[in-house]
Amino acid sequence: MPRVSVGQVENLEETLTAVMRAKESLISSCERLDMRLTAKCEEIEREERSSSELLERATAIEVEAGKAVEAAAEQLQSARASLASANAALGACEAQSDDEDGNPPDCSSEESAVSEAEAEVEAAERALNEATERFEKVKEQRIRMEQRLELLRQAAHSIQQHRDAARSAYGARLGAVDSLADRAASRIASARNALEEYLAQNPSTGAFTSWVRWTPSANGVVTPAHLHERLNFSSGNLRLFVEYLADRDPGFRSKLSNYRKELTACRGPVETHAVQLKMRRNFAGEVAERFAIHALKPLAAEVVTQNRSDLPGGGFTKTDFILKNLKVPVVLGKGNGMAAGVGETIAGEIKCGKASYIFREKDHMVKQSYGHRDAAASITICSRDIKDLAPHEEEELRAALREAGSPLVGMLPRKGDLDQACWQAIRHLQESHPPRIDVYAEALS
């Protein structure tokens, strides 16, 4: 049966999680947009109703103002008629002959009537002008209210169209996301089934998968025996771990691909050895660090890597890993500073290499331990190559790190095993790696 990659299955599971998060985010964004558009529709509707009422009042005021103009015009017409009558009376009076004594006729009352009539005309003209001016103003106000209402109606129609278009658009998008999520869930179910079937027939790969999926018992205590089990890996499992990293981490996969390209370009054993030496010095050490951190990260809610600490005399050091907010109590070994409780922190360094290299790094590891001072427990994890040191050298090294507060434990796989696993991953030998299922295409389509 072709081999199935647990790393790629996890990638698919994360993809589904990302799709579901995107779906939730899209739903939330659509709901917020719909709420804003609905609120705007309601606001415009309120403004439209208010403007309609204002228009009704303005129209009523204009009607009243028009009646006032008509009344003022009638009053002016009446005043002018009275003036004409008064003038006629005055003219008739003035046309009379003088009396017997030769005195002209007395027309004072007629003159007074004309003066009063003229005053009434002037007053009526002013009243008409004022009524006309007011009418023009209220008429302009009514026109503005009509224009305002028309604009609001246009705005209401436009915002309604926008809301309908938005609902149609995000309805289609949500439907597409639902369909994508359903397909992703179906494919992941197929991938899980393929993986479980493969693991059932391949116990060694099943053991590695169990290691990847491991979580500590909620009510238990993690002891050195558990740590030994987590860090004690066969060369075959190391090879699976390198491939797992390649599946899960694009940056790591790129580095592995670059080594493969360099190896392919080699023109002889000398160049091949140069690539192998480069891999041993750089790549294998990175794999060792990633392996140790991956083995320990289920113990904590957060893992911080390469945390910088300034040294008292100048310079700085970087801590390889800090396990923050432990989920369970952890006992690293015997002695002070070798245990941490729930919620506390463990800091540590990782050193992988031949015995002579580990011994040469003694002073550097002691300096690095300064970055552990704030942790409840501290540890330095090295490869089992430490067992190749002479007894007095091993004790000297362990004593130095105990005194520094970061005791040394030799639990990592040997450097040679790590080198071999990395080299086989770079060479990607077909006889060591049966054909794999591409879970993105063949197995899941």
mmCIF file of N, CA, C and O in Angstrom, residues 6 47 69 89 102 116 127 152 178 223 233 253 294 323 328 419:
data_model
loop_
_atom_site.group_PDB
_atom_site.id
_atom_site.type_symbol
_atom_site.label_atom_id
_atom_site.label_comp_id
_atom_site.label_asym_id
_atom_site.label_seq_id
_atom_site.Cartn_x
_atom_site.Cartn_y
_atom_site.Cartn_z
ATOM 1 N N VAL A 6 1.420 11.837 7.308
ATOM 2 C CA VAL A 6 0.654 12.448 8.401
ATOM 3 C C VAL A 6 0.800 13.963 8.368
ATOM 4 O O VAL A 6 -0.126 14.701 8.709
ATOM 5 N N GLU A 47 -35.597 60.045 7.466
ATOM 6 C CA GLU A 47 -35.428 61.367 6.864
ATOM 7 C C GLU A 47 -36.487 61.619 5.792
ATOM 8 O O GLU A 47 -36.996 62.733 5.648
ATOM 9 N N VAL A 69 -52.037 86.850 0.181
ATOM 10 C CA VAL A 69 -51.763 87.736 -0.967
ATOM 11 C C VAL A 69 -53.075 88.116 -1.635
ATOM 12 O O VAL A 69 -53.296 89.298 -1.997
ATOM 13 N N ALA A 89 -65.519 112.725 -5.485
ATOM 14 C CA ALA A 89 -66.301 113.617 -4.619
ATOM 15 C C ALA A 89 -65.602 114.954 -4.475
ATOM 16 O O ALA A 89 -66.230 116.027 -4.481
ATOM 17 N N GLY A 102 -69.269 135.143 -2.823
ATOM 18 C CA GLY A 102 -68.061 135.005 -3.645
ATOM 19 C C GLY A 102 -67.031 134.056 -3.059
ATOM 20 O O GLY A 102 -65.903 133.987 -3.536
ATOM 21 N N GLU A 116 -57.329 110.304 3.622
ATOM 22 C CA GLU A 116 -57.496 109.023 4.311
ATOM 23 C C GLU A 116 -57.483 107.851 3.318
ATOM 24 O O GLU A 116 -56.900 106.785 3.589
ATOM 25 N N ALA A 127 -49.009 96.212 2.607
ATOM 26 C CA ALA A 127 -49.469 94.883 3.048
ATOM 27 C C ALA A 127 -49.378 93.874 1.925
ATOM 28 O O ALA A 127 -48.994 92.710 2.122
ATOM 29 N N LEU A 152 -33.864 62.463 -1.210
ATOM 30 C CA LEU A 152 -33.935 61.375 -0.235
ATOM 31 C C LEU A 152 -34.547 60.123 -0.852
ATOM 32 O O LEU A 152 -34.119 59.003 -0.569
ATOM 33 N N ASP A 178 -19.273 27.633 1.785
ATOM 34 C CA ASP A 178 -19.909 26.422 2.321
ATOM 35 C C ASP A 178 -19.547 25.205 1.478
ATOM 36 O O ASP A 178 -19.231 24.129 1.997
ATOM 37 N N THR A 223 7.673 12.773 34.029
ATOM 38 C CA THR A 223 8.909 12.389 34.723
ATOM 39 C C THR A 223 10.044 12.235 33.719
ATOM 40 O O THR A 223 9.819 12.250 32.497
ATOM 41 N N PHE A 233 14.573 8.208 19.967
ATOM 42 C CA PHE A 233 14.026 7.966 18.642
ATOM 43 C C PHE A 233 14.956 7.064 17.845
ATOM 44 O O PHE A 233 16.183 7.227 17.865
ATOM 45 N N ARG A 253 11.269 22.870 4.113
ATOM 46 C CA ARG A 253 11.195 22.152 2.841
ATOM 47 C C ARG A 253 12.087 22.812 1.797
ATOM 48 O O ARG A 253 12.729 22.136 0.989
ATOM 49 N N HIS A 294 9.834 19.978 19.347
ATOM 50 C CA HIS A 294 8.570 19.318 18.993
ATOM 51 C C HIS A 294 8.213 18.258 20.036
ATOM 52 O O HIS A 294 7.033 18.058 20.351
ATOM 53 N N LEU A 323 9.569 26.855 27.637
ATOM 54 C CA LEU A 323 8.215 26.299 27.727
ATOM 55 C C LEU A 323 7.442 27.127 28.741
ATOM 56 O O LEU A 323 7.732 27.095 29.937
ATOM 57 N N VAL A 328 1.059 20.613 32.729
ATOM 58 C CA VAL A 328 1.166 19.573 33.766
ATOM 59 C C VAL A 328 2.467 19.798 34.535
ATOM 60 O O VAL A 328 3.399 20.427 34.034
ATOM 61 N N ASP A 419 22.571 12.685 11.482
ATOM 62 C CA ASP A 419 23.218 12.923 10.184
ATOM 63 C C ASP A 419 22.689 11.958 9.134
ATOM 64 O O ASP A 419 22.392 12.349 7.994
#
